[in-house]
Short mmCIF file of C-alpha atoms and ligand atoms in Angstrom, two decimals:
data_model
loop_
_atom_site.label_atom_id
_atom_site.label_comp_id
_atom_site.label_asym_id
_atom_site.label_seq_id
_atom_site.Cartn_x
_atom_site.Cartn_y
_atom_site.Cartn_z
CA UNK A 1 119.20 146.81 123.59
CA UNK A 2 119.59 147.23 127.35
CA UNK A 3 120.46 151.35 126.68
CA UNK A 4 116.95 152.20 128.20
CA UNK A 5 115.63 152.85 124.86
CA UNK A 6 111.28 153.52 124.67
CA UNK A 7 109.97 150.68 123.41
CA UNK A 8 107.70 150.84 120.55
CA UNK A 9 105.16 148.60 119.43
CA UNK A 10 104.72 147.93 115.21
CA UNK A 11 101.80 145.20 115.18
CA UNK A 12 102.71 143.04 117.41
CA UNK A 13 106.32 143.71 117.60
CA UNK A 14 108.10 145.52 120.24
CA UNK A 15 111.20 147.61 118.96
CA UNK A 16 113.83 149.17 121.41
CA UNK A 17 114.09 148.59 125.11
CA UNK A 18 115.48 144.92 126.06
CA UNK A 19 114.09 143.49 123.31
CA UNK A 20 116.47 141.65 121.06
CA UNK A 21 117.44 144.09 117.94
CA UNK A 22 114.59 143.14 115.79
CA UNK A 23 115.60 142.94 111.51
CA UNK A 24 113.41 144.23 108.85
CA UNK A 25 113.85 144.53 105.13
CA UNK A 26 111.88 146.49 102.24
CA UNK A 27 110.38 144.63 99.87
CA UNK A 28 111.65 144.93 96.38
CA UNK A 29 108.33 144.17 94.11
CA UNK A 30 105.75 146.66 92.58
CA UNK A 31 103.03 147.61 95.78
CA UNK A 32 100.65 147.15 93.25
CA UNK A 33 100.94 144.27 92.97
CA UNK A 34 99.29 142.82 95.68
CA UNK A 35 100.39 138.68 95.09
CA UNK A 36 103.83 139.17 94.40
CA UNK A 37 104.60 141.64 96.92
CA UNK A 38 102.70 139.24 99.25
CA UNK A 39 105.13 136.20 97.93
CA UNK A 40 107.82 137.88 99.07
CA UNK A 41 106.68 139.47 102.34
CA UNK A 42 106.40 135.38 103.23
CA UNK A 43 109.58 134.49 102.43
CA UNK A 44 111.25 137.25 104.09
CA UNK A 45 108.73 136.13 106.91
CA UNK A 46 110.29 132.66 106.95
CA UNK A 47 113.91 133.94 106.25
CA UNK A 48 113.66 135.03 109.93
CA UNK A 49 112.65 139.01 108.50
CA UNK A 50 110.12 140.46 111.72
CA UNK A 51 109.04 143.71 110.16
CA UNK A 52 109.20 144.55 106.48
CA UNK A 53 108.74 148.40 104.50
CA UNK A 54 106.81 148.51 101.62
CA UNK A 55 107.65 151.60 98.79
CA UNK A 56 104.71 153.50 98.24
CA UNK A 57 105.36 155.90 95.17
CA UNK A 58 101.70 156.19 94.49
CA UNK A 59 97.96 156.11 95.10
CA UNK A 60 97.10 152.95 93.97
CA UNK A 61 100.93 151.19 96.01
CA UNK A 62 98.59 153.23 98.80
CA UNK A 63 94.96 151.75 98.52
CA UNK A 64 96.86 148.20 97.90
CA UNK A 65 98.26 148.27 101.38
CA UNK A 66 94.93 147.28 103.06
CA UNK A 67 94.69 143.98 101.38
CA UNK A 68 99.08 142.97 101.33
CA UNK A 69 98.03 143.65 105.72
CA UNK A 70 95.14 141.09 106.01
CA UNK A 71 97.56 138.27 104.24
CA UNK A 72 101.11 139.35 105.98
CA UNK A 73 102.71 137.43 108.86
CA UNK A 74 105.00 140.20 109.74
CA UNK A 75 104.01 144.28 110.80
CA UNK A 76 103.97 145.96 107.49
CA UNK A 77 105.89 149.87 107.35
CA UNK A 78 105.15 152.23 104.36
CA UNK A 79 107.35 154.12 103.77
CA UNK A 80 106.01 157.05 102.04
CA UNK A 81 107.72 160.02 100.34
CA UNK A 82 106.58 163.98 98.88
CA UNK A 83 102.89 163.49 99.72
CA UNK A 84 101.15 163.66 102.90
CA UNK A 85 98.09 161.95 101.46
CA UNK A 86 99.68 158.87 101.03
CA UNK A 87 100.36 158.64 104.40
CA UNK A 88 96.88 159.26 105.52
CA UNK A 89 95.22 156.85 102.98
CA UNK A 90 98.20 154.21 103.89
CA UNK A 91 96.78 154.93 107.94
CA UNK A 92 93.42 154.36 106.71
CA UNK A 93 94.33 150.86 105.02
CA UNK A 94 95.86 149.76 108.66
CA UNK A 95 99.70 149.64 107.82
CA UNK A 96 101.29 149.05 111.29
CA UNK A 97 103.89 151.48 111.08
CA UNK A 98 105.58 155.13 108.81
CA UNK A 99 108.40 156.08 107.50
CA UNK A 100 108.28 159.61 106.60
CA UNK A 101 110.92 159.93 104.20
CA UNK A 102 113.34 163.34 105.19
CA UNK A 103 112.91 166.24 103.35
CA UNK A 104 110.32 165.70 102.11
CA UNK A 105 107.11 166.34 104.55
CA UNK A 106 107.79 169.46 105.65
CA UNK A 107 104.52 171.73 106.19
CA UNK A 108 104.09 171.30 109.78
CA UNK A 109 100.24 171.52 108.68
CA UNK A 110 100.11 168.03 107.30
CA UNK A 111 102.20 167.11 109.75
CA UNK A 112 100.05 167.43 112.59
CA UNK A 113 97.59 165.86 110.28
CA UNK A 114 99.25 163.04 109.92
CA UNK A 115 100.60 163.11 113.32
CA UNK A 116 97.28 163.17 114.68
CA UNK A 117 95.25 159.86 112.72
CA UNK A 118 98.88 157.86 113.46
CA UNK A 119 98.16 158.18 117.29
CA UNK A 120 94.15 158.26 117.09
CA UNK A 121 95.60 154.25 115.81
CA UNK A 122 98.82 153.71 117.71
CA UNK A 123 100.68 153.72 114.12
CA UNK A 124 104.46 155.15 115.14
CA UNK A 125 106.37 156.84 112.93
CA UNK A 126 110.00 156.63 111.45
CA UNK A 127 111.47 160.27 111.23
CA UNK A 128 115.45 160.60 110.45
CA UNK A 129 117.88 162.33 108.16
CA UNK A 130 119.97 161.04 105.33
CA UNK A 131 123.29 162.38 103.68
CA UNK A 132 120.81 162.85 100.48
CA UNK A 133 117.75 164.92 102.12
CA UNK A 134 119.24 167.43 104.11
CA UNK A 135 117.84 171.64 103.46
CA UNK A 136 120.36 173.41 102.36
CA UNK A 137 120.24 175.76 105.50
CA UNK A 138 121.83 172.80 107.80
CA UNK A 139 124.11 171.96 104.80
CA UNK A 140 125.93 175.45 104.59
CA UNK A 141 125.56 175.79 108.90
CA UNK A 142 127.46 172.69 108.74
CA UNK A 143 129.81 172.93 105.50
CA UNK A 144 128.13 169.83 104.53
CA UNK A 145 126.72 166.47 105.10
CA UNK A 146 128.37 165.59 108.64
CA UNK A 147 127.41 163.67 111.66
CA UNK A 148 126.40 167.43 113.28
CA UNK A 149 124.05 168.25 110.43
CA UNK A 150 122.53 164.65 109.89
CA UNK A 151 121.61 165.06 113.93
CA UNK A 152 120.36 168.32 113.61
CA UNK A 153 117.75 167.72 111.02
CA UNK A 154 116.95 164.62 112.62
CA UNK A 155 116.42 166.72 115.62
CA UNK A 156 113.76 169.36 113.54
CA UNK A 157 112.33 166.25 112.35
CA UNK A 158 111.61 164.80 116.04
CA UNK A 159 110.18 167.92 116.97
CA UNK A 160 107.62 168.46 114.79
CA UNK A 161 106.30 165.35 115.78
CA UNK A 162 106.46 165.80 119.71
CA UNK A 163 105.20 169.11 118.83
CA UNK A 164 102.23 167.49 117.55
CA UNK A 165 102.14 165.61 121.51
CA UNK A 166 103.12 162.22 119.40
CA UNK A 167 106.14 160.09 120.94
CA UNK A 168 105.71 156.76 119.61
CA UNK A 169 108.87 157.61 117.27
CA UNK A 170 111.35 155.83 115.52
CA UNK A 171 115.10 157.49 114.23
CA UNK A 172 117.31 156.56 112.26
CA UNK A 173 120.64 159.23 110.33
CA UNK A 174 122.36 157.26 107.35
CA UNK A 175 124.09 157.00 105.41
CA UNK A 176 126.52 155.18 103.11
CA UNK A 177 129.54 156.17 104.60
CA UNK A 178 130.70 153.77 107.76
CA UNK A 179 132.42 156.17 109.60
CA UNK A 180 130.03 159.07 109.08
CA UNK A 181 127.23 156.81 110.36
CA UNK A 182 128.57 155.52 113.07
CA UNK A 183 129.37 159.74 114.86
CA UNK A 184 126.32 160.44 113.74
CA UNK A 185 124.29 157.52 115.27
CA UNK A 186 126.57 157.77 117.92
CA UNK A 187 125.56 161.61 118.23
CA UNK A 188 121.98 161.04 117.96
CA UNK A 189 121.63 157.92 121.00
CA UNK A 190 123.42 160.54 123.22
CA UNK A 191 121.01 163.16 122.92
CA UNK A 192 116.97 160.94 122.83
CA UNK A 193 115.65 157.80 124.40
CA UNK A 194 113.83 157.17 120.82
CA UNK A 195 114.82 153.60 119.50
CA UNK A 196 117.13 153.99 116.13
CA UNK A 197 117.19 152.26 113.51
CA UNK A 198 120.28 151.52 112.00
CA UNK A 199 122.02 150.51 108.96
CA UNK A 200 123.97 151.63 105.95
CA UNK A 201 121.99 153.15 102.75
CA UNK A 202 123.34 152.53 99.48
CA UNK A 203 125.51 149.70 100.63
CA UNK A 204 126.66 147.96 97.13
CA UNK A 205 126.02 144.55 95.94
CA UNK A 206 126.46 141.40 97.98
CA UNK A 207 129.62 141.22 99.18
CA UNK A 208 130.68 144.10 99.74
CA UNK A 209 127.41 145.72 101.17
CA UNK A 210 127.42 143.00 103.75
CA UNK A 211 130.65 144.00 104.82
CA UNK A 212 130.25 147.79 105.06
CA UNK A 213 126.87 146.72 106.41
CA UNK A 214 128.61 144.90 108.73
CA UNK A 215 131.34 146.69 110.08
CA UNK A 216 128.76 149.74 110.07
CA UNK A 217 125.75 148.20 112.53
CA UNK A 218 128.33 145.90 113.61
CA UNK A 219 130.25 148.50 115.46
CA UNK A 220 127.29 150.24 116.42
CA UNK A 221 125.11 147.37 117.91
CA UNK A 222 128.58 146.32 119.97
CA UNK A 223 128.58 149.77 121.66
CA UNK A 224 125.20 149.07 122.81
CA UNK A 225 123.57 151.47 119.58
CA UNK A 226 120.27 150.56 117.20
CA UNK A 227 117.26 148.80 117.68
CA UNK A 228 116.33 147.57 114.88
CA UNK A 229 118.78 146.65 112.12
CA UNK A 230 118.01 147.05 108.13
CA UNK A 231 120.81 145.64 105.81
CA UNK A 232 120.15 147.63 101.90
CA UNK A 233 121.92 145.54 99.64
CA UNK A 234 121.82 145.82 95.68
CA UNK A 235 120.20 141.66 95.85
CA UNK A 236 118.06 139.78 97.11
CA UNK A 237 115.66 141.09 100.38
CA UNK A 238 115.97 137.23 101.57
CA UNK A 239 119.79 138.54 101.24
CA UNK A 240 119.84 141.05 103.57
CA UNK A 241 117.94 139.62 105.87
CA UNK A 242 120.47 137.07 105.55
CA UNK A 243 123.43 138.93 106.03
CA UNK A 244 121.35 140.77 109.10
CA UNK A 245 121.18 137.68 111.01
CA UNK A 246 125.28 136.85 110.31
CA UNK A 247 125.95 140.16 111.77
CA UNK A 248 123.62 139.44 114.68
CA UNK A 249 124.91 135.98 114.89
CA UNK A 250 128.36 136.91 115.36
CA UNK A 251 127.89 139.61 118.12
CA UNK A 252 126.23 136.83 119.73
CA UNK A 253 123.21 139.14 120.08
CA UNK A 254 120.97 137.25 118.28
CA UNK A 255 121.06 133.44 116.59
CA UNK A 256 118.64 131.25 114.00
CA UNK A 257 119.17 127.78 113.28
CA UNK A 258 122.53 126.62 112.54
CA UNK A 259 125.07 128.06 112.47
CA UNK A 260 128.04 126.70 110.16
CA UNK A 261 131.79 127.34 111.12
CA UNK A 262 134.37 126.21 109.02
CA UNK A 263 138.38 126.55 108.87
CA UNK A 264 139.45 128.78 106.27
CA UNK A 265 142.37 125.30 105.51
CA UNK A 266 145.88 124.62 104.94
CA UNK A 267 148.24 122.68 103.57
CA UNK A 268 147.12 119.68 106.27
CA UNK A 269 143.55 119.57 104.20
CA UNK A 270 142.12 116.92 102.90
CA UNK A 271 138.41 117.50 102.91
CA UNK A 272 136.34 119.89 100.27
CA UNK A 273 135.39 122.56 103.64
CA UNK A 274 133.80 125.03 101.49
CA UNK A 275 131.64 122.54 99.93
CA UNK A 276 130.44 120.69 102.44
CA UNK A 277 130.08 123.85 104.74
CA UNK A 278 127.70 125.17 101.72
CA UNK A 279 125.61 121.68 101.82
CA UNK A 280 125.41 121.63 105.40
CA UNK A 281 124.26 125.27 105.27
CA UNK A 282 121.59 124.51 101.92
CA UNK A 283 120.16 121.04 103.33
CA UNK A 284 120.13 121.81 107.47
CA UNK A 285 119.08 125.60 107.05
CA UNK A 286 115.66 125.39 108.73
CA UNK A 287 116.82 123.03 111.66
CA UNK A 288 115.02 124.40 114.48
CA UNK A 289 117.21 124.59 117.11
CA UNK A 290 120.22 127.00 117.71
CA UNK A 291 123.14 125.17 117.44
CA UNK A 292 127.17 125.65 115.75
CA UNK A 293 128.07 123.17 112.52
CA UNK A 294 131.99 122.72 112.03
CA UNK A 295 133.60 121.80 109.26
CA UNK A 296 137.16 121.62 109.77
CA UNK A 297 139.88 120.71 107.33
CA UNK A 298 142.17 117.47 108.77
CA UNK A 299 140.96 115.80 111.43
CA UNK A 300 144.26 115.82 113.12
CA UNK A 301 143.23 119.36 114.27
CA UNK A 302 140.38 120.25 113.33
CA UNK A 303 138.48 118.88 116.43
CA UNK A 304 140.56 120.10 118.70
CA UNK A 305 140.65 123.96 116.99
CA UNK A 306 136.33 123.56 117.46
CA UNK A 307 136.36 122.23 120.39
CA UNK A 308 133.72 124.17 121.53
CA UNK A 309 131.51 123.84 118.63
CA UNK A 310 127.87 122.04 119.28
CA UNK A 311 129.32 119.04 116.85
CA UNK A 312 131.19 119.06 114.11
CA UNK A 313 132.83 117.29 110.72
CA UNK A 314 136.51 117.47 109.61
CA UNK A 315 138.01 114.31 107.14
CA UNK A 316 141.60 113.52 105.76
CA UNK A 317 141.78 111.24 102.60
CA UNK A 318 140.85 107.67 104.30
CA UNK A 319 137.50 108.44 106.53
CA UNK A 320 135.90 111.31 108.13
CA UNK A 321 134.77 112.19 111.36
CA UNK A 322 131.87 113.65 113.58
CA UNK A 323 132.74 114.88 116.65
CA UNK A 324 130.92 116.61 119.81
CA UNK A 325 132.74 118.91 122.07
CA UNK A 326 136.01 117.96 120.15
CA UNK A 327 135.45 114.14 120.87
CA UNK A 328 135.11 111.90 118.10
CA UNK A 329 131.75 109.82 118.90
CA UNK A 330 131.56 108.26 114.81
CA UNK A 331 133.86 107.52 111.88
CA UNK A 332 132.68 107.23 108.97
CA UNK A 333 133.41 107.50 105.08
CA UNK A 334 133.49 110.75 102.55
CA UNK A 335 129.29 109.24 100.39
CA UNK A 336 128.10 108.92 104.00
CA UNK A 337 129.47 111.82 106.28
CA UNK A 338 126.53 114.44 105.57
CA UNK A 339 123.91 111.57 106.65
CA UNK A 340 125.78 110.40 109.27
CA UNK A 341 125.82 113.93 110.89
CA UNK A 342 122.10 114.69 109.80
CA UNK A 343 121.15 110.94 112.46
CA UNK A 344 123.41 113.08 114.79
CA UNK A 345 121.23 116.46 114.31
CA UNK A 346 118.02 114.51 114.61
CA UNK A 347 119.88 112.78 118.23
CA UNK A 348 120.87 116.26 119.40
CA UNK A 349 116.48 117.41 118.01
CA UNK A 350 115.50 114.49 120.90
CA UNK A 351 117.50 115.28 123.64
CA UNK A 352 116.98 119.04 123.66
CA UNK A 353 113.64 119.60 122.26
CA UNK A 354 112.74 119.53 125.77
FE1 SF4 B 401 144.53 123.91 108.22
FE2 SF4 B 401 143.33 121.68 109.84
FE3 SF4 B 401 143.10 124.06 110.85
FE4 SF4 B 401 142.16 123.36 108.94
S1 SF4 B 401 141.94 122.49 110.93
S2 SF4 B 401 143.36 125.39 109.23
S3 SF4 B 401 143.07 122.12 107.83
S4 SF4 B 401 145.38 122.30 110.56
#
């Protein structure tokens, strides 16, 4: 974001330069199962996923890419381990980007072959290291996994491509340690102008994984580092995309649809804040405008505390109020609260759609 990285085109999506930070995820279905994979890709695209990566463990998976590509609403990235032939098949099948897994494809003859084919098709390649893929020499040189070791390994992979006159490169230096990942990306971004794919690997299950990802990715993005993000969770890929947008939204980099904020509740609360906030998130998740909705536990302090929110709802044990920028616009009952909020949102849409 604005740090002058090179712009790379992945299908019809640009990464890097002044483009918005792109959200990507990875399918969790067997790639050979074209039907389920496409179903998952379409569901991810609906959530706002802009690029999707597919694991290619064998030849049949590589051969399935053509069919998937034909019907995918978003660009697809083939994730290749070990076998250069799978990369060549993936290119023939029309993928939009390759991810060559670190430490696996070392033979420069094969790299040349892949670079030549990718260049002819205008397909970019992501390279880079992760903590588990460092070579013995690098580990010995640095005495273990360090930011310098990760960066040196990534730079050597970049060099392999550059030697083949290939520069449509995206780079990553991931690990599951947040401080290590941050230091590695800071070092890397001071040395290359290629767009950076950032994330914390093996971040964990939903709540701890989201927090680790938010801290790692958030700190980097705040410092202007990172052009595309992937939140890696032991959860559905749709959750990964949801968390990715929450991170971008928290930093005010991107917003997608409604943003629900809610108070933590205290002794003054007379309103089931969490339940109402969840219901609003679910019910209005496809609302087409960026809008911040506040759910507050009491009507005495709620409107004032959330006066910067576009619209808000707060309650007492007798009534519910709806407010805009802190000013009450409607008074209603608990039963009708969501319905009245919906009417206000419809009005908002009418006024702000043009
Ligand atoms: Fe407490 Fe009311 Fe503030 Fe919520 S809005 S934290 S209930 S004072």
